[in-house]
mmCIF file of C-alpha atoms in Angstrom:
data_model
loop_
_atom_site.group_PDB
_atom_site.id
_atom_site.type_symbol
_atom_site.label_atom_id
_atom_site.label_comp_id
_atom_site.label_asym_id
_atom_site.label_seq_id
_atom_site.Cartn_x
_atom_site.Cartn_y
_atom_site.Cartn_z
ATOM 1 C CA ALA A 10 -6.519 12.120 -7.864
ATOM 2 C CA GLN A 11 -6.176 8.407 -7.478
ATOM 3 C CA LYS A 12 -5.759 6.882 -4.062
ATOM 4 C CA VAL A 13 -5.934 3.492 -2.388
ATOM 5 C CA THR A 14 -6.701 3.111 1.307
ATOM 6 C CA GLN A 15 -6.203 -0.016 3.350
ATOM 7 C CA ALA A 16 -7.444 1.067 6.734
ATOM 8 C CA GLN A 17 -6.401 -2.112 8.520
ATOM 9 C CA THR A 18 -2.707 -1.862 9.315
ATOM 10 C CA GLU A 19 -2.472 -5.190 11.126
ATOM 11 C CA ILE A 20 -4.833 -8.111 11.563
ATOM 12 C CA SER A 21 -4.261 -11.130 13.761
ATOM 13 C CA VAL A 22 -6.395 -14.266 13.528
ATOM 14 C CA VAL A 23 -6.215 -17.848 14.656
ATOM 15 C CA GLU A 24 -5.837 -20.565 12.074
ATOM 16 C CA LYS A 25 -9.077 -21.641 10.344
ATOM 17 C CA GLU A 26 -10.735 -18.317 10.946
ATOM 18 C CA ASP A 27 -12.055 -16.369 7.959
ATOM 19 C CA VAL A 28 -10.575 -12.918 7.473
ATOM 20 C CA THR A 29 -11.431 -10.008 5.181
ATOM 21 C CA LEU A 30 -8.949 -7.381 4.106
ATOM 22 C CA ASP A 31 -10.519 -4.095 3.122
ATOM 23 C CA CYS A 32 -9.518 -1.900 0.190
ATOM 24 C CA VAL A 33 -11.145 1.385 -0.782
ATOM 25 C CA TYR A 34 -10.040 3.314 -3.841
ATOM 26 C CA GLU A 35 -10.540 6.707 -5.420
ATOM 27 C CA THR A 36 -10.361 7.470 -9.122
ATOM 28 C CA ARG A 37 -12.005 9.751 -11.633
ATOM 29 C CA ASP A 38 -11.511 7.373 -14.520
ATOM 30 C CA THR A 39 -14.228 5.056 -15.723
ATOM 31 C CA THR A 40 -11.666 2.517 -16.903
ATOM 32 C CA TYR A 41 -9.268 1.268 -14.291
ATOM 33 C CA TYR A 42 -7.712 -1.877 -12.887
ATOM 34 C CA LEU A 43 -7.481 -3.181 -9.367
ATOM 35 C CA PHE A 44 -4.886 -5.577 -8.039
ATOM 36 C CA TRP A 45 -3.972 -7.531 -4.957
ATOM 37 C CA TYR A 46 -0.399 -8.539 -4.184
ATOM 38 C CA LYS A 47 0.955 -10.696 -1.373
ATOM 39 C CA GLN A 48 4.323 -10.077 0.296
ATOM 40 C CA PRO A 49 5.335 -13.012 2.486
ATOM 41 C CA PRO A 50 8.075 -12.671 5.123
ATOM 42 C CA SER A 51 10.666 -13.569 2.488
ATOM 43 C CA GLY A 52 9.980 -10.204 0.872
ATOM 44 C CA GLU A 53 8.992 -10.929 -2.703
ATOM 45 C CA LEU A 54 5.776 -9.558 -4.175
ATOM 46 C CA VAL A 55 3.360 -12.140 -5.488
ATOM 47 C CA PHE A 56 0.540 -11.222 -7.856
ATOM 48 C CA LEU A 57 -2.852 -12.517 -6.735
ATOM 49 C CA ILE A 58 -5.508 -10.958 -8.937
ATOM 50 C CA ARG A 59 -6.289 -8.231 -11.448
ATOM 51 C CA ARG A 60 -9.811 -6.949 -12.034
ATOM 52 C CA ASN A 61 -10.966 -4.320 -14.543
ATOM 53 C CA SER A 62 -13.605 -1.752 -13.739
ATOM 54 C CA PHE A 63 -16.180 -3.244 -16.089
ATOM 55 C CA ASP A 64 -16.199 -6.628 -14.426
ATOM 56 C CA GLU A 65 -17.950 -6.567 -11.066
ATOM 57 C CA GLN A 66 -18.311 -10.298 -10.880
ATOM 58 C CA ASN A 67 -16.883 -11.682 -7.699
ATOM 59 C CA GLU A 68 -14.032 -14.128 -8.050
ATOM 60 C CA ILE A 69 -13.088 -17.170 -6.069
ATOM 61 C CA SER A 70 -9.794 -19.009 -6.207
ATOM 62 C CA GLY A 71 -9.561 -21.807 -3.704
ATOM 63 C CA ARG A 72 -9.682 -20.244 -0.243
ATOM 64 C CA TYR A 73 -9.347 -16.745 -1.687
ATOM 65 C CA SER A 74 -12.258 -14.622 -2.842
ATOM 66 C CA TRP A 75 -12.604 -11.019 -3.943
ATOM 67 C CA ASN A 76 -15.633 -8.754 -3.711
ATOM 68 C CA PHE A 77 -15.618 -5.785 -6.097
ATOM 69 C CA GLN A 78 -18.291 -3.142 -5.526
ATOM 70 C CA LYS A 79 -18.149 -0.018 -7.655
ATOM 71 C CA SER A 80 -20.979 1.567 -5.688
ATOM 72 C CA THR A 81 -18.759 1.733 -2.612
ATOM 73 C CA SER A 82 -15.399 1.879 -4.466
ATOM 74 C CA SER A 83 -14.230 -1.190 -2.640
ATOM 75 C CA PHE A 84 -12.293 -4.289 -3.620
ATOM 76 C CA ASN A 85 -12.160 -6.495 -0.559
ATOM 77 C CA PHE A 86 -10.232 -9.724 -0.195
ATOM 78 C CA THR A 87 -11.392 -12.641 1.936
ATOM 79 C CA ILE A 88 -9.373 -15.640 3.008
ATOM 80 C CA THR A 89 -11.503 -18.554 4.133
ATOM 81 C CA ALA A 90 -10.171 -20.992 6.699
ATOM 82 C CA SER A 91 -6.909 -19.104 7.084
ATOM 83 C CA GLN A 92 -3.616 -20.949 7.419
ATOM 84 C CA VAL A 93 -0.268 -19.990 8.914
ATOM 85 C CA VAL A 94 1.165 -19.772 5.384
ATOM 86 C CA ASP A 95 -1.243 -16.921 4.696
ATOM 87 C CA SER A 96 0.747 -14.723 7.076
ATOM 88 C CA ALA A 97 2.031 -11.870 4.930
ATOM 89 C CA VAL A 98 1.556 -8.243 4.040
ATOM 90 C CA TYR A 99 -1.178 -7.782 1.463
ATOM 91 C CA PHE A 100 -1.293 -4.810 -0.865
ATOM 92 C CA CYS A 101 -4.205 -3.491 -2.866
ATOM 93 C CA ALA A 102 -3.334 -1.365 -5.912
ATOM 94 C CA LEU A 103 -5.061 0.729 -8.557
ATOM 95 C CA SER A 104 -4.107 1.639 -12.091
ATOM 96 C CA GLU A 105 -6.010 3.977 -14.370
ATOM 97 C CA ALA A 106 -6.079 2.905 -17.985
ATOM 98 C CA ARG A 107 -4.863 6.266 -19.237
ATOM 99 C CA GLN A 108 -1.918 6.063 -16.834
ATOM 100 C CA GLY A 109 -0.605 2.877 -18.342
ATOM 101 C CA GLY A 110 0.928 0.376 -15.981
ATOM 102 C CA LYS A 111 1.622 2.772 -13.135
ATOM 103 C CA LEU A 112 0.186 1.283 -9.981
ATOM 104 C CA ILE A 113 -0.855 3.216 -6.926
ATOM 105 C CA PHE A 114 -0.547 1.013 -3.866
ATOM 106 C CA GLY A 115 -2.313 1.094 -0.567
ATOM 107 C CA GLN A 116 -0.308 1.090 2.645
ATOM 108 C CA GLY A 117 -0.659 -2.649 3.055
ATOM 109 C CA THR A 118 -2.283 -4.863 5.673
ATOM 110 C CA GLU A 119 -0.111 -7.179 7.702
ATOM 111 C CA LEU A 120 -1.936 -10.428 8.360
ATOM 112 C CA SER A 121 -0.727 -12.721 11.093
ATOM 113 C CA VAL A 122 -2.274 -16.167 11.291
ATOM 114 C CA LYS A 123 -1.470 -17.949 14.518
ATOM 115 C CA PRO A 124 -1.644 -21.722 14.958
ATOM 116 C CA ASP B 17 8.749 -16.970 -12.434
ATOM 117 C CA ALA B 18 9.497 -13.844 -14.433
ATOM 118 C CA GLY B 19 13.200 -13.412 -15.096
ATOM 119 C CA ILE B 20 14.026 -10.284 -13.141
ATOM 120 C CA THR B 21 17.309 -9.801 -11.356
ATOM 121 C CA GLN B 22 18.143 -6.871 -9.123
ATOM 122 C CA SER B 23 21.649 -5.983 -8.037
ATOM 123 C CA PRO B 24 22.949 -5.389 -5.509
ATOM 124 C CA ARG B 25 20.454 -7.039 -3.191
ATOM 125 C CA HIS B 26 21.884 -5.263 -0.156
ATOM 126 C CA LYS B 27 23.969 -2.134 0.088
ATOM 127 C CA VAL B 28 25.125 0.122 2.888
ATOM 128 C CA THR B 29 26.510 3.473 1.889
ATOM 129 C CA GLU B 30 27.237 6.885 3.338
ATOM 130 C CA THR B 31 25.395 10.126 2.844
ATOM 131 C CA GLY B 32 26.562 11.996 -0.228
ATOM 132 C CA THR B 33 27.842 9.019 -2.173
ATOM 133 C CA PRO B 34 26.400 7.987 -5.539
ATOM 134 C CA VAL B 35 24.546 4.699 -5.779
ATOM 135 C CA THR B 36 23.313 2.765 -8.792
ATOM 136 C CA LEU B 37 20.829 -0.086 -8.623
ATOM 137 C CA ARG B 38 20.440 -2.355 -11.593
ATOM 138 C CA CYS B 39 17.399 -4.219 -12.837
ATOM 139 C CA HIS B 40 17.911 -6.868 -15.495
ATOM 140 C CA GLN B 41 15.105 -8.769 -17.219
ATOM 141 C CA THR B 42 15.117 -11.699 -19.584
ATOM 142 C CA GLU B 43 11.440 -11.438 -20.567
ATOM 143 C CA ASN B 44 11.810 -8.776 -23.270
ATOM 144 C CA HIS B 45 8.994 -6.795 -21.628
ATOM 145 C CA ARG B 46 8.502 -3.250 -22.791
ATOM 146 C CA TYR B 47 7.648 -1.578 -19.486
ATOM 147 C CA MET B 48 9.934 -1.348 -16.488
ATOM 148 C CA TYR B 49 9.405 0.409 -13.176
ATOM 149 C CA TRP B 50 11.256 1.333 -10.024
ATOM 150 C CA TYR B 51 9.304 1.461 -6.769
ATOM 151 C CA ARG B 52 10.407 2.082 -3.210
ATOM 152 C CA GLN B 53 8.785 0.463 -0.205
ATOM 153 C CA ASP B 54 8.633 2.197 3.146
ATOM 154 C CA PRO B 55 6.616 1.381 6.268
ATOM 155 C CA GLY B 56 3.239 3.100 6.236
ATOM 156 C CA HIS B 57 3.523 4.058 2.579
ATOM 157 C CA GLY B 58 3.231 0.810 0.702
ATOM 158 C CA LEU B 59 5.052 0.986 -2.610
ATOM 159 C CA ARG B 60 5.547 4.278 -4.382
ATOM 160 C CA LEU B 61 6.589 4.738 -7.997
ATOM 161 C CA ILE B 62 9.927 6.489 -8.549
ATOM 162 C CA HIS B 63 10.439 6.287 -12.301
ATOM 163 C CA TYR B 64 9.274 4.119 -15.125
ATOM 164 C CA SER B 65 10.220 3.308 -18.698
ATOM 165 C CA TYR B 66 8.048 2.456 -21.655
ATOM 166 C CA GLY B 67 10.897 1.635 -24.004
ATOM 167 C CA VAL B 68 14.578 2.093 -24.671
ATOM 168 C CA LYS B 69 15.562 5.665 -23.843
ATOM 169 C CA ASP B 70 11.923 6.461 -22.958
ATOM 170 C CA THR B 71 11.501 7.209 -19.275
ATOM 171 C CA ASP B 72 9.248 9.320 -17.122
ATOM 172 C CA LYS B 73 8.866 10.416 -13.521
ATOM 173 C CA GLY B 74 6.690 8.793 -10.949
ATOM 174 C CA GLU B 75 5.287 9.980 -7.656
ATOM 175 C CA VAL B 76 8.586 10.272 -5.728
ATOM 176 C CA SER B 77 11.234 11.013 -8.340
ATOM 177 C CA ASP B 78 13.186 13.791 -6.576
ATOM 178 C CA GLY B 79 16.780 12.740 -5.963
ATOM 179 C CA TYR B 80 16.646 9.888 -8.445
ATOM 180 C CA SER B 81 17.511 9.445 -12.095
ATOM 181 C CA VAL B 82 17.123 6.483 -14.411
ATOM 182 C CA SER B 83 18.479 5.216 -17.682
ATOM 183 C CA ARG B 84 17.468 2.526 -20.099
ATOM 184 C CA SER B 85 19.910 1.965 -22.949
ATOM 185 C CA LYS B 86 18.829 -1.622 -23.582
ATOM 186 C CA THR B 87 15.472 -3.348 -23.340
ATOM 187 C CA GLU B 88 16.737 -5.664 -20.631
ATOM 188 C CA ASP B 89 18.363 -3.155 -18.275
ATOM 189 C CA PHE B 90 16.866 -0.346 -16.209
ATOM 190 C CA LEU B 91 19.235 1.550 -13.912
ATOM 191 C CA LEU B 92 18.236 3.654 -10.924
ATOM 192 C CA THR B 93 20.809 6.200 -9.745
ATOM 193 C CA LEU B 94 20.959 8.196 -6.550
ATOM 194 C CA GLU B 95 23.388 10.965 -7.444
ATOM 195 C CA SER B 96 24.034 11.878 -3.810
ATOM 196 C CA ALA B 97 22.397 9.502 -1.376
ATOM 197 C CA THR B 98 20.562 10.842 1.669
ATOM 198 C CA SER B 99 19.287 9.065 4.758
ATOM 199 C CA SER B 100 15.713 9.591 3.539
ATOM 200 C CA GLN B 101 16.514 7.289 0.647
ATOM 201 C CA THR B 102 17.063 4.354 2.965
ATOM 202 C CA SER B 103 14.456 1.947 1.676
ATOM 203 C CA VAL B 104 13.756 -1.274 -0.134
ATOM 204 C CA TYR B 105 13.731 -0.760 -3.871
ATOM 205 C CA PHE B 106 11.729 -2.966 -6.195
ATOM 206 C CA CYS B 107 11.999 -3.246 -9.931
ATOM 207 C CA ALA B 108 8.942 -4.399 -11.872
ATOM 208 C CA ILE B 109 8.203 -5.277 -15.466
ATOM 209 C CA SER B 110 5.053 -5.668 -17.522
ATOM 210 C CA ASP B 111 4.097 -6.300 -21.074
ATOM 211 C CA SER B 112 0.846 -4.496 -21.822
ATOM 212 C CA THR B 113 0.053 -5.694 -25.285
ATOM 213 C CA LEU B 114 -3.206 -3.796 -25.634
ATOM 214 C CA ALA B 115 -3.407 -0.031 -25.526
ATOM 215 C CA GLY B 116 -4.844 1.119 -22.256
ATOM 216 C CA VAL B 117 -4.747 -2.309 -20.696
ATOM 217 C CA THR B 118 -2.731 -2.623 -17.557
ATOM 218 C CA GLY B 119 -0.935 -5.895 -17.501
ATOM 219 C CA GLU B 120 0.218 -7.779 -14.494
ATOM 220 C CA LEU B 121 3.385 -6.392 -12.936
ATOM 221 C CA PHE B 122 6.119 -8.881 -12.114
ATOM 222 C CA PHE B 123 8.453 -7.771 -9.353
ATOM 223 C CA GLY B 124 12.089 -8.429 -8.652
ATOM 224 C CA GLU B 125 13.251 -9.592 -5.244
ATOM 225 C CA GLY B 126 14.095 -6.116 -4.010
ATOM 226 C CA SER B 127 17.272 -4.239 -3.098
ATOM 227 C CA ARG B 128 17.696 -3.076 0.467
ATOM 228 C CA LEU B 129 19.621 0.204 0.642
ATOM 229 C CA THR B 130 20.817 1.759 3.871
ATOM 230 C CA VAL B 131 22.240 5.269 3.797
ATOM 231 C CA LEU B 132 24.181 6.166 6.948
#
């Protein structure tokens, strides 16, 4: 069965600190996709990244970076030099290729960045 | 931004009453989904559609039905609302153009439903 676990329910940091959000997944498929979404206090869901299971290259986008490790079934998300605007709930999600676009979400991690 | 509109955005209803939530898209995407968001559970898939009149159940489909008579509209119906269906409901769309490739999901703004 497929499952996504975000063990950190809440994280609180002070502005400019680096913070890593953990995501561990379970799947039996060899072809799958991993996602991160951001949900700011306004409530909408914002797509951040999609990664397929054959691409373990880490990705960096500005202050955001993602570390994908198949050996540990993890897809962690790091924010460097956090800002107050980064305060949001972050969701990790998994989709198996044979399941089409159906995403399985983790429980979410609420990040609070204090000035 | 993807053109997805959910209506109503907020609704308060009583137990036992029927409720219909509407998702309208202007992107002509093939796939549409209904998710519910609850504290401690993240988002869970209720139903999805892969084309007009083609729908299937998700993880938490009990108590819900859906219909898709046009590409642009996907309706979620609670035949007899219960307090356990109090939640925030999100519609999502995607356009996977390659077989087996999961495309990015674009989400609507959500509909907050309270069942008293």
